[in-house]
Short mmCIF file of C-alpha atoms in Angstrom, two decimals:
data_model
loop_
_atom_site.label_atom_id
_atom_site.label_comp_id
_atom_site.label_asym_id
_atom_site.label_seq_id
_atom_site.Cartn_x
_atom_site.Cartn_y
_atom_site.Cartn_z
CA MET A 7 -5.11 49.38 -80.39
CA LYS A 8 -6.15 51.45 -77.64
CA ASN A 9 -3.93 53.77 -75.85
CA LYS A 10 -1.87 52.85 -72.56
CA VAL A 11 -0.02 54.89 -69.87
CA ILE A 12 2.64 53.19 -67.40
CA VAL A 13 3.60 55.20 -64.65
CA ILE A 14 6.57 54.46 -63.04
CA GLY A 15 6.94 56.25 -59.62
CA LEU A 16 10.53 56.27 -58.44
CA ASP A 17 10.15 58.03 -54.80
CA GLY A 18 12.56 61.17 -54.39
CA ALA A 19 14.60 60.80 -57.44
CA THR A 20 16.80 62.76 -58.16
CA PHE A 21 18.55 64.17 -61.09
CA ASP A 22 21.49 64.79 -59.07
CA ILE A 23 21.86 60.86 -58.72
CA ILE A 24 20.78 60.16 -61.88
CA ASP A 25 22.81 62.62 -64.53
CA PRO A 26 26.13 61.44 -63.62
CA LEU A 27 25.47 57.95 -63.64
CA ILE A 28 23.92 58.07 -67.52
CA ALA A 29 26.85 60.49 -68.25
CA ARG A 30 28.76 56.87 -67.35
CA GLY A 31 26.82 54.91 -69.06
CA LYS A 32 25.20 53.15 -66.05
CA LEU A 33 21.44 54.63 -66.98
CA PRO A 34 20.90 52.84 -70.43
CA ASN A 35 16.88 52.47 -70.16
CA LEU A 36 16.66 56.38 -68.29
CA ASN A 37 18.57 57.63 -71.18
CA THR A 38 16.63 55.81 -73.36
CA ILE A 39 13.47 57.39 -72.22
CA PHE A 40 14.95 60.93 -71.83
CA GLN A 41 16.63 60.21 -75.75
CA ASN A 42 13.47 59.57 -77.63
CA GLY A 43 10.63 61.81 -75.13
CA VAL A 44 11.17 64.40 -73.00
CA LYS A 45 13.05 65.01 -69.80
CA ALA A 46 12.12 67.64 -66.80
CA GLU A 47 12.40 68.66 -63.64
CA LEU A 48 9.18 67.95 -61.86
CA LEU A 49 8.55 70.39 -58.86
CA SER A 50 6.55 68.87 -55.90
CA THR A 51 4.07 69.89 -53.59
CA ILE A 52 4.63 72.35 -50.59
CA PRO A 53 6.10 70.68 -48.23
CA PRO A 54 8.06 68.33 -51.19
CA ILE A 55 7.44 64.73 -48.77
CA SER A 56 5.50 61.62 -50.12
CA ALA A 57 2.07 62.14 -48.38
CA PRO A 58 1.16 65.36 -50.12
CA ALA A 59 2.75 64.74 -53.49
CA TRP A 60 1.41 61.58 -54.09
CA VAL A 61 -1.92 62.57 -53.45
CA SER A 62 -1.54 66.03 -55.36
CA PHE A 63 -0.02 63.15 -58.45
CA MET A 64 -3.43 60.62 -58.08
CA THR A 65 -5.94 63.77 -57.99
CA GLY A 66 -4.28 66.82 -59.21
CA LYS A 67 -5.10 68.82 -56.57
CA ASN A 68 -3.28 71.29 -54.35
CA PRO A 69 -2.97 70.55 -50.22
CA GLY A 70 -5.84 73.78 -49.85
CA LYS A 71 -8.00 71.17 -51.53
CA HIS A 72 -7.37 67.58 -50.39
CA GLY A 73 -6.20 68.86 -47.16
CA ILE A 74 -2.90 66.58 -46.51
CA LEU A 75 0.99 68.03 -45.38
CA GLY A 76 1.84 65.11 -44.35
CA PHE A 77 1.78 61.92 -42.80
CA GLN A 78 0.25 63.00 -39.76
CA TYR A 79 -3.21 64.95 -40.14
CA TYR A 80 -2.98 68.59 -39.20
CA ASN A 81 -4.91 70.20 -37.09
CA LEU A 82 -3.74 74.06 -36.49
CA SER A 83 -6.16 74.68 -33.65
CA LYS A 84 -3.96 73.10 -31.52
CA TYR A 85 -0.42 74.52 -30.62
CA ASN A 86 1.66 71.58 -31.66
CA CYS A 87 -0.25 71.46 -34.65
CA VAL A 88 -0.83 67.59 -35.41
CA GLU A 89 -2.93 64.87 -34.70
CA HIS A 90 -1.91 61.49 -33.46
CA SER A 91 -3.41 59.26 -36.26
CA ILE A 92 -1.79 58.43 -39.40
CA VAL A 93 -3.35 60.10 -43.23
CA ASN A 94 -4.95 56.93 -44.94
CA SER A 95 -6.84 57.07 -48.61
CA ASN A 96 -10.09 57.70 -46.44
CA VAL A 97 -9.43 61.72 -47.00
CA PHE A 98 -9.83 61.50 -51.31
CA ALA A 99 -10.34 57.97 -52.20
CA GLN A 100 -12.74 58.17 -54.86
CA SER A 101 -11.69 61.34 -56.34
CA THR A 102 -8.17 59.94 -57.99
CA ILE A 103 -7.86 59.22 -61.65
CA PHE A 104 -8.08 55.97 -60.64
CA ASP A 105 -11.97 56.79 -60.25
CA ILE A 106 -12.18 58.73 -63.20
CA LEU A 107 -10.90 55.68 -65.68
CA THR A 108 -13.40 53.68 -63.25
CA LYS A 109 -16.38 56.14 -64.07
CA TYR A 110 -15.54 55.55 -68.03
CA ASN A 111 -15.15 52.19 -67.60
CA ARG A 112 -11.94 51.91 -67.74
CA LYS A 113 -9.33 49.75 -66.01
CA SER A 114 -6.53 50.99 -64.31
CA ILE A 115 -3.86 49.10 -61.83
CA ALA A 116 -2.19 50.80 -59.09
CA PHE A 117 0.72 49.00 -57.38
CA GLN A 118 1.90 50.36 -54.12
CA VAL A 119 1.38 54.23 -54.77
CA PRO A 120 1.54 55.99 -51.26
CA LEU A 121 -1.34 56.59 -49.33
CA THR A 122 -3.29 53.97 -50.91
CA TYR A 123 -3.88 52.34 -48.03
CA PRO A 124 -7.14 51.56 -47.69
CA THR A 125 -7.18 49.54 -51.32
CA TRP A 126 -11.08 50.73 -52.73
CA PRO A 127 -12.88 49.46 -55.17
CA ILE A 128 -12.05 50.22 -58.74
CA ASN A 129 -12.39 48.68 -62.10
CA GLY A 130 -9.14 47.12 -61.93
CA LEU A 131 -6.56 46.23 -59.47
CA MET A 132 -4.79 48.30 -56.54
CA VAL A 133 -1.90 46.98 -53.85
CA ALA A 134 -1.78 49.49 -51.08
CA GLY A 135 1.28 51.62 -50.43
CA TYR A 136 3.13 52.91 -47.89
CA PRO A 137 2.01 53.02 -45.21
CA THR A 138 0.08 49.92 -44.12
CA PRO A 139 -0.43 47.82 -41.09
CA ASP A 140 2.52 45.62 -41.61
CA GLN A 141 4.36 46.01 -45.15
CA THR A 142 5.27 42.54 -45.97
CA ILE A 143 1.12 41.85 -46.75
CA ALA A 144 -0.23 42.96 -50.08
CA TYR A 145 -3.34 44.99 -48.75
CA THR A 146 -5.23 44.66 -52.19
CA TYR A 147 -8.55 45.17 -54.20
CA PRO A 148 -10.18 42.53 -54.61
CA ASP A 149 -9.03 41.24 -51.57
CA ASP A 150 -8.09 37.93 -53.33
CA LEU A 151 -5.71 39.24 -55.01
CA SER A 152 -3.21 39.20 -51.92
CA LYS A 153 -2.74 35.45 -52.36
CA LYS A 154 -1.87 35.56 -55.93
CA ILE A 155 0.80 38.34 -54.96
CA GLY A 156 2.13 37.05 -51.77
CA LYS A 157 4.39 38.61 -49.30
CA LEU A 158 5.43 41.65 -50.58
CA TYR A 159 8.88 41.60 -48.46
CA GLU A 160 10.18 39.21 -46.13
CA ASP A 161 11.04 41.31 -43.04
CA LYS A 162 9.21 44.36 -41.06
CA SER A 163 9.72 47.44 -41.01
CA ASP A 164 11.48 47.69 -37.38
CA HIS A 165 13.18 44.85 -38.24
CA ILE A 166 14.74 47.19 -40.60
CA ALA A 167 15.18 49.84 -38.68
CA SER A 168 17.24 48.28 -36.45
CA GLY A 169 19.44 46.51 -38.94
CA SER A 170 23.11 46.67 -39.99
CA ILE A 171 23.89 48.24 -43.01
CA GLU A 172 24.28 44.85 -44.40
CA THR A 173 20.67 43.62 -43.53
CA LYS A 174 19.12 46.66 -44.81
CA LEU A 175 20.73 46.48 -48.37
CA ASN A 176 20.26 42.55 -48.58
CA ILE A 177 16.21 43.53 -47.50
CA TYR A 178 15.36 46.47 -49.99
CA SER A 179 17.50 44.17 -52.53
CA GLU A 180 15.43 41.17 -52.16
CA GLY A 181 12.11 43.50 -51.44
CA LEU A 182 13.08 45.38 -55.33
CA GLU A 183 13.35 42.22 -56.60
CA ARG A 184 10.25 40.04 -55.58
CA ILE A 185 8.00 43.37 -56.34
CA SER A 186 9.48 44.00 -59.56
CA ASN A 187 8.46 40.80 -60.76
CA THR A 188 5.29 40.65 -59.79
CA VAL A 189 4.80 44.01 -61.22
CA GLU A 190 6.16 42.23 -64.58
CA LYS A 191 3.94 39.49 -64.21
CA LEU A 192 1.32 41.38 -63.86
CA LEU A 193 1.64 43.63 -67.02
CA LYS A 194 1.97 40.95 -68.70
CA GLU A 195 -1.22 39.33 -67.86
CA GLU A 196 -3.95 41.51 -66.53
CA ASP A 197 -5.74 44.22 -68.59
CA TYR A 198 -5.51 47.98 -68.12
CA GLU A 199 -5.13 51.31 -69.87
CA LEU A 200 -3.48 53.04 -66.59
CA PHE A 201 -0.68 50.92 -64.72
CA VAL A 202 0.85 53.24 -61.98
CA TYR A 203 3.66 51.39 -60.07
CA VAL A 204 5.49 52.86 -57.09
CA THR A 205 9.21 51.98 -55.21
CA ASN A 206 10.26 53.13 -52.12
CA VAL A 207 13.23 51.86 -52.80
CA THR A 208 15.04 54.99 -54.17
CA ASP A 209 13.82 57.21 -51.27
CA TRP A 210 14.66 54.78 -48.19
CA VAL A 211 18.11 54.11 -49.33
CA GLN A 212 18.97 57.79 -50.00
CA HIS A 213 17.65 58.32 -46.30
CA LYS A 214 19.57 55.67 -44.82
CA PHE A 215 23.33 55.82 -46.74
CA TRP A 216 23.36 59.50 -48.25
CA LYS A 217 26.59 60.35 -45.73
CA HIS A 218 28.01 57.09 -47.12
CA GLN A 219 28.40 58.23 -50.38
CA PHE A 220 28.46 61.56 -50.22
CA ASN A 221 30.79 61.98 -47.21
CA GLY A 222 34.14 64.04 -48.98
CA LYS A 223 36.21 62.89 -51.97
CA ASN A 224 37.54 59.15 -49.70
CA SER A 225 33.61 58.20 -50.17
CA LYS A 226 33.87 54.32 -51.21
CA ASN A 227 30.17 53.39 -50.69
CA ASP A 228 28.08 54.44 -53.78
CA TYR A 229 25.02 52.29 -52.61
CA ILE A 230 22.66 54.87 -53.60
CA ASN A 231 24.29 54.37 -57.23
CA GLN A 232 23.87 50.42 -56.78
CA PHE A 233 19.90 50.91 -56.31
CA TYR A 234 20.08 53.25 -59.21
CA ILE A 235 21.39 50.70 -61.84
CA LYS A 236 19.50 48.09 -60.68
CA ILE A 237 15.89 49.81 -60.40
CA ASP A 238 17.26 50.86 -64.57
CA GLU A 239 17.61 46.91 -65.39
CA LYS A 240 14.07 46.72 -64.30
CA ILE A 241 12.85 49.64 -66.04
CA GLY A 242 14.46 47.74 -69.02
CA ASN A 243 12.27 44.81 -68.60
CA ILE A 244 9.31 47.05 -68.45
CA LEU A 245 10.20 48.69 -71.93
CA LYS A 246 10.15 45.32 -73.52
CA LEU A 247 6.74 44.40 -72.79
CA ILE A 248 5.41 47.99 -74.23
CA ASP A 249 3.95 48.85 -77.65
CA LYS A 250 3.25 51.66 -80.02
CA ASP A 251 0.59 52.67 -78.04
CA THR A 252 1.97 53.34 -74.98
CA THR A 253 3.01 56.31 -73.14
CA LEU A 254 5.70 55.23 -70.45
CA ILE A 255 6.21 58.24 -68.05
CA VAL A 256 8.93 57.93 -65.27
CA MET A 257 8.67 60.48 -62.53
CA SER A 258 9.57 61.02 -58.82
CA ASP A 259 7.36 63.07 -55.85
CA HIS A 260 9.74 65.24 -54.65
CA GLY A 261 14.36 65.06 -55.14
CA ALA A 262 17.03 64.25 -52.43
CA GLY A 263 19.48 66.22 -51.38
CA THR A 264 22.27 66.16 -48.20
CA ARG A 265 20.72 66.86 -44.69
CA PRO A 266 21.57 70.46 -43.53
CA GLU A 267 23.55 70.45 -40.26
CA LYS A 268 21.78 73.27 -38.77
CA LEU A 269 18.65 74.42 -37.55
CA LEU A 270 16.94 78.02 -38.03
CA ASN A 271 14.71 79.10 -35.30
CA ILE A 272 11.76 80.86 -36.57
CA ASN A 273 10.41 81.51 -32.89
CA TYR A 274 13.47 83.03 -32.32
CA LEU A 275 13.19 85.42 -34.74
CA LEU A 276 9.76 86.05 -33.49
CA ARG A 277 10.60 86.36 -30.37
CA GLU A 278 13.01 89.35 -31.38
CA GLN A 279 10.07 90.69 -33.01
CA GLY A 280 7.78 90.62 -30.51
CA PHE A 281 4.83 88.39 -31.50
CA LEU A 282 6.30 85.46 -29.00
CA VAL A 283 6.94 85.75 -25.75
CA PRO A 284 8.23 82.65 -24.01
CA THR A 285 7.29 81.40 -20.49
CA ALA A 286 11.25 81.55 -19.47
CA LYS A 287 14.90 83.58 -21.29
CA LYS A 288 16.01 80.00 -21.11
CA ILE A 289 14.81 76.45 -21.88
CA ASN A 290 15.89 74.14 -19.83
CA ILE A 291 18.33 71.70 -20.97
CA PHE A 292 16.04 68.38 -19.08
CA THR A 293 13.26 69.78 -21.99
CA LYS A 294 15.95 70.47 -25.00
CA THR A 295 17.41 66.77 -24.23
CA ASN A 296 13.77 65.50 -23.93
CA ARG A 297 13.01 66.84 -26.71
CA TYR A 298 15.75 66.08 -29.57
CA TRP A 299 15.34 62.10 -27.70
CA PHE A 300 11.42 62.01 -29.25
CA GLU A 301 13.00 63.41 -32.57
CA TRP A 302 15.68 60.20 -32.23
CA VAL A 303 12.77 58.01 -31.44
CA LYS A 304 10.84 59.21 -34.45
CA GLU A 305 13.57 59.18 -37.43
CA PHE A 306 15.14 56.22 -35.96
CA PHE A 307 11.41 53.91 -35.83
CA PRO A 308 9.12 53.60 -38.39
CA ILE A 309 5.98 56.08 -38.44
CA LYS A 310 3.40 53.67 -38.46
CA TYR A 311 4.98 51.90 -35.50
CA TRP A 312 5.71 54.90 -33.31
CA SER A 313 2.36 56.37 -33.68
CA LYS A 314 0.35 53.26 -33.13
CA ALA A 315 2.91 52.44 -30.04
CA LYS A 316 0.15 51.70 -27.07
CA PHE A 317 0.90 54.73 -24.99
CA SER A 318 -1.87 56.86 -23.57
CA SER A 319 -3.12 59.72 -25.29
CA SER A 320 -1.61 61.90 -22.89
CA PHE A 321 1.78 60.54 -23.36
CA ARG A 322 1.68 60.79 -26.84
CA GLU A 323 0.02 64.57 -26.87
CA MET A 324 3.04 65.36 -24.30
CA VAL A 325 5.51 63.85 -26.91
CA LEU A 326 3.55 66.41 -29.23
CA ASN A 327 3.95 68.91 -26.78
CA THR A 328 8.13 68.59 -26.13
CA ARG A 329 8.61 68.76 -29.61
CA VAL A 330 7.30 72.25 -30.65
CA TYR A 331 8.32 73.45 -27.26
CA LYS A 332 4.05 74.25 -26.31
CA ASN A 333 4.81 74.53 -23.05
CA ASN A 334 7.56 76.91 -23.04
CA ILE A 335 5.69 79.61 -24.71
CA ASP A 336 3.63 82.03 -23.13
CA TRP A 337 0.47 81.89 -25.14
CA SER A 338 -1.39 84.44 -23.40
CA LYS A 339 0.83 87.03 -24.62
CA THR A 340 1.81 85.36 -28.03
CA LYS A 341 0.90 87.04 -31.69
CA ALA A 342 2.40 84.56 -33.71
CA TYR A 343 4.47 81.59 -33.30
CA ARG A 344 5.87 78.49 -35.67
CA VAL A 345 4.27 75.53 -37.76
CA PRO A 346 6.73 72.60 -38.38
CA LEU A 347 6.63 71.45 -41.69
CA SER A 348 8.66 69.33 -44.05
CA TYR A 349 11.69 70.43 -45.38
CA PRO A 350 13.04 72.98 -46.71
CA TYR A 351 9.79 74.62 -45.46
CA VAL A 352 8.62 76.03 -42.36
CA GLY A 353 4.71 77.95 -41.52
CA LEU A 354 3.93 80.71 -39.34
CA ASN A 355 0.47 80.74 -37.91
CA ILE A 356 -1.38 83.67 -35.72
CA ASN A 357 -2.62 83.07 -32.58
CA VAL A 358 -6.16 84.17 -33.06
CA LYS A 359 -9.14 84.12 -30.55
CA SER A 360 -11.54 81.55 -31.40
CA ARG A 361 -9.33 79.41 -33.58
CA GLN A 362 -6.79 78.52 -31.12
CA LYS A 363 -7.35 77.60 -27.58
CA ASP A 364 -5.52 80.87 -26.40
CA GLY A 365 -5.90 83.36 -29.04
CA ILE A 366 -5.37 86.66 -28.37
CA VAL A 367 -5.98 88.25 -31.99
CA LEU A 368 -8.88 89.25 -33.31
CA PRO A 369 -10.24 87.63 -36.08
CA GLY A 370 -10.80 90.43 -39.05
CA LYS A 371 -8.78 93.39 -39.31
CA GLU A 372 -6.21 92.66 -36.80
CA TYR A 373 -5.80 89.74 -37.85
CA LYS A 374 -5.18 90.48 -41.51
CA GLU A 375 -2.69 93.56 -40.40
CA LEU A 376 -0.94 91.33 -38.21
CA LYS A 377 -0.43 89.28 -41.09
CA GLN A 378 0.77 91.71 -43.66
CA GLN A 379 3.19 92.87 -41.45
CA LEU A 380 4.92 89.33 -40.30
CA TYR A 381 4.89 88.99 -44.49
CA LYS A 382 6.93 92.34 -45.17
CA ASN A 383 9.06 91.38 -41.72
CA PHE A 384 10.02 88.34 -42.80
CA LYS A 385 10.21 89.11 -46.23
CA GLY A 386 12.47 91.88 -45.30
CA PHE A 387 15.08 89.20 -43.41
CA SER A 388 15.00 87.43 -46.31
CA ASP A 389 16.01 89.98 -48.65
CA LYS A 390 18.94 90.68 -46.50
CA ASN A 391 19.72 87.39 -45.15
CA PRO A 392 18.95 85.05 -48.68
CA ASP A 393 21.65 82.35 -46.57
CA LEU A 394 19.26 81.94 -44.15
CA ILE A 395 15.74 82.25 -45.74
CA LYS A 396 15.47 81.98 -49.66
CA ASN A 397 11.36 83.16 -50.02
CA VAL A 398 8.26 83.80 -47.99
CA PHE A 399 5.04 83.53 -49.14
CA LEU A 400 1.30 84.37 -48.02
CA GLN A 401 -1.24 80.98 -47.53
CA GLU A 402 -3.00 82.45 -50.58
CA GLU A 403 0.07 82.12 -52.76
CA VAL A 404 0.56 78.29 -51.77
CA TYR A 405 -2.39 77.30 -51.00
CA ASN A 406 -6.91 77.11 -52.46
CA GLY A 407 -9.30 75.05 -52.19
CA PRO A 408 -11.33 73.84 -49.20
CA SER A 409 -8.64 72.85 -46.32
CA SER A 410 -6.75 75.79 -47.23
CA TYR A 411 -8.07 77.00 -43.63
CA ASN A 412 -6.12 74.70 -42.35
CA THR A 413 -2.64 75.34 -43.66
CA PRO A 414 -0.11 78.04 -42.11
CA ASP A 415 -0.62 81.49 -42.22
CA ILE A 416 2.50 82.19 -43.98
CA ILE A 417 4.92 79.76 -45.38
CA ILE A 418 8.29 80.11 -45.29
CA GLU A 419 11.25 78.59 -47.48
CA LEU A 420 14.45 77.92 -46.02
CA ASN A 421 17.87 78.14 -47.55
CA GLU A 422 19.30 74.36 -48.35
CA ASN A 423 21.90 74.46 -45.75
CA TYR A 424 19.43 74.92 -42.69
CA ASP A 425 16.33 73.23 -41.51
CA SER A 426 13.28 74.67 -39.22
CA GLY A 427 14.34 74.04 -35.52
CA SER A 428 11.89 75.27 -32.37
CA GLU A 429 14.45 77.31 -29.99
CA VAL A 430 13.28 80.03 -28.97
CA ASP A 431 16.34 81.21 -27.28
CA GLU A 432 18.62 81.09 -30.16
CA LEU A 433 18.60 81.84 -33.92
CA ILE A 434 20.82 79.04 -34.91
CA THR A 435 21.09 75.60 -33.40
CA GLU A 436 23.44 72.56 -34.71
CA ILE A 437 21.67 69.63 -34.79
CA PRO A 438 22.84 66.83 -32.85
CA ASN A 439 24.91 63.78 -34.23
CA MET A 440 23.12 61.33 -33.15
CA LEU A 441 20.27 62.35 -35.75
CA LEU A 442 22.15 62.78 -38.47
CA THR A 443 23.70 59.35 -38.69
CA THR A 444 19.86 58.04 -38.78
CA ILE A 445 18.81 60.03 -41.32
CA SER A 446 21.45 61.77 -43.66
CA GLY A 447 19.47 62.74 -46.79
CA TYR A 448 16.84 64.68 -46.92
CA HIS A 449 14.05 66.19 -49.72
CA ARG A 450 14.42 68.42 -52.35
CA THR A 451 11.94 70.51 -54.25
CA SER A 452 12.73 69.33 -57.63
CA GLY A 453 12.15 65.78 -58.78
CA ILE A 454 12.10 64.04 -61.81
CA PHE A 455 10.16 63.69 -64.82
CA GLY A 456 10.22 61.71 -68.12
CA ALA A 457 8.23 60.21 -70.75
CA MET A 458 8.13 59.01 -74.85
CA GLY A 459 6.27 56.87 -75.91
CA LYS A 460 2.42 57.70 -78.58
CA ASN A 461 1.63 61.48 -77.94
CA ILE A 462 5.13 62.35 -76.54
CA ASN A 463 7.26 65.06 -79.00
CA HIS A 464 10.59 64.71 -78.71
CA ASN A 465 12.23 67.28 -76.36
CA PRO A 466 15.11 65.97 -74.18
CA GLN A 467 15.82 69.09 -72.96
CA LEU A 468 15.07 69.91 -69.24
CA PHE A 469 11.82 72.05 -68.32
CA LYS A 470 9.55 72.40 -65.53
CA PHE A 471 6.86 70.60 -64.91
CA ASN A 472 4.76 70.52 -61.95
CA ILE A 473 3.23 67.08 -59.97
CA ILE A 474 -0.28 68.08 -59.75
CA ASP A 475 -0.10 68.14 -63.99
CA ILE A 476 0.51 65.14 -63.97
CA ALA A 477 -2.98 63.64 -63.78
CA PRO A 478 -4.94 65.70 -66.17
CA THR A 479 -2.09 64.95 -68.82
CA ILE A 480 -2.50 61.01 -68.10
CA LEU A 481 -6.17 61.67 -68.95
CA TYR A 482 -5.44 63.65 -71.89
CA THR A 483 -3.89 60.72 -73.12
CA LEU A 484 -6.46 58.59 -72.84
CA ASN A 485 -8.83 60.86 -73.94
CA LEU A 486 -10.73 60.95 -71.08
CA PRO A 487 -11.72 64.41 -69.94
#
């Protein structure tokens, strides 16, 4: 019999939910995997967000090589740092584990792995994962697979976003049931050596309902627990289908936790150190209100619909500029500024002549000296204020590869009690309640990893593993270079 690998991706899954449920006997199938194989804390990418993380899983490369830092394309020559367009598979297709299997005439099935839209030819089957133009439709390779699969969800993303709690729960539950049945059918009927299936439901319910489950001792709404229990049942169905030659991996691309209620404003620190000069001492209340309104719209509506809304390019650029207070900074006098990354990370960029539009720092010696000075300053601040900044890294400590030029010069890891803000006139600001009510769960760097089966030694003790290590591990298990 040939070796097989099945990977079950639970987007955003965390041991902070799993371990207490296992202790209560609620997740018998996940417990079986951990007790009969290995259990590990899986370290995500920097930043820990699905777009770079799942691409790193598929390619075994860090973001400095594949160039993806978020769901929008980064362009750090711009002061607002991003483009309007949403990232897709065209950036990395042909360089994934699925392509390596294709090269060696091995069959694989990729089912809803994020960032696989548009699908591309492989030796096997592919059903695109989030984001896609319409989440109800199965975008597939080959094309005729879509008809066989049918609808993935009954409701589009805009309906889910604007629906009641009950509506959201029903849509998520129905979608999980429908998709799980399809996955089980493919496992039974199709030939494969690698099968990768990702469900986003874990991530969605944590973003939406973390506050309902973790809002104090009187919380009775365990919506998140309910979905973990349902998913464990689906994992049990898959366990019944595997044989002794199959290795089963369960993993997440990042973890989850409570959204912080405060912002730490790096631009304020840069201003205090003399590296950033605002156009005025105070940002007017109208500009701040607009910024938070734009943030609310971004969080309330799905990213692909917000990005593709029929607004003019100039309007969308204005939105991006407002979110980072671009027009409130005097770039002719500013040497360094904040680059937004996903929590708990934030970047610093140096305003380099010829790299940025209004750059004033000379490349070469002046740039290198300023970079070291900024690193020293923020490392010193971190040492004195670990309750605000957890760690500071130089770009080359985090990223390597041909896309490293488009990553921040310095990366800062914030204390988990703070997200990154754009204000220039205050060090710490409160996050408006309207934002906390739409998204109450946030990502964490540590996800989950478990494996059992052929070639997996029994070691249920928790250890650390990195997401970029999974692709070579799969290839090794399948006896591929």
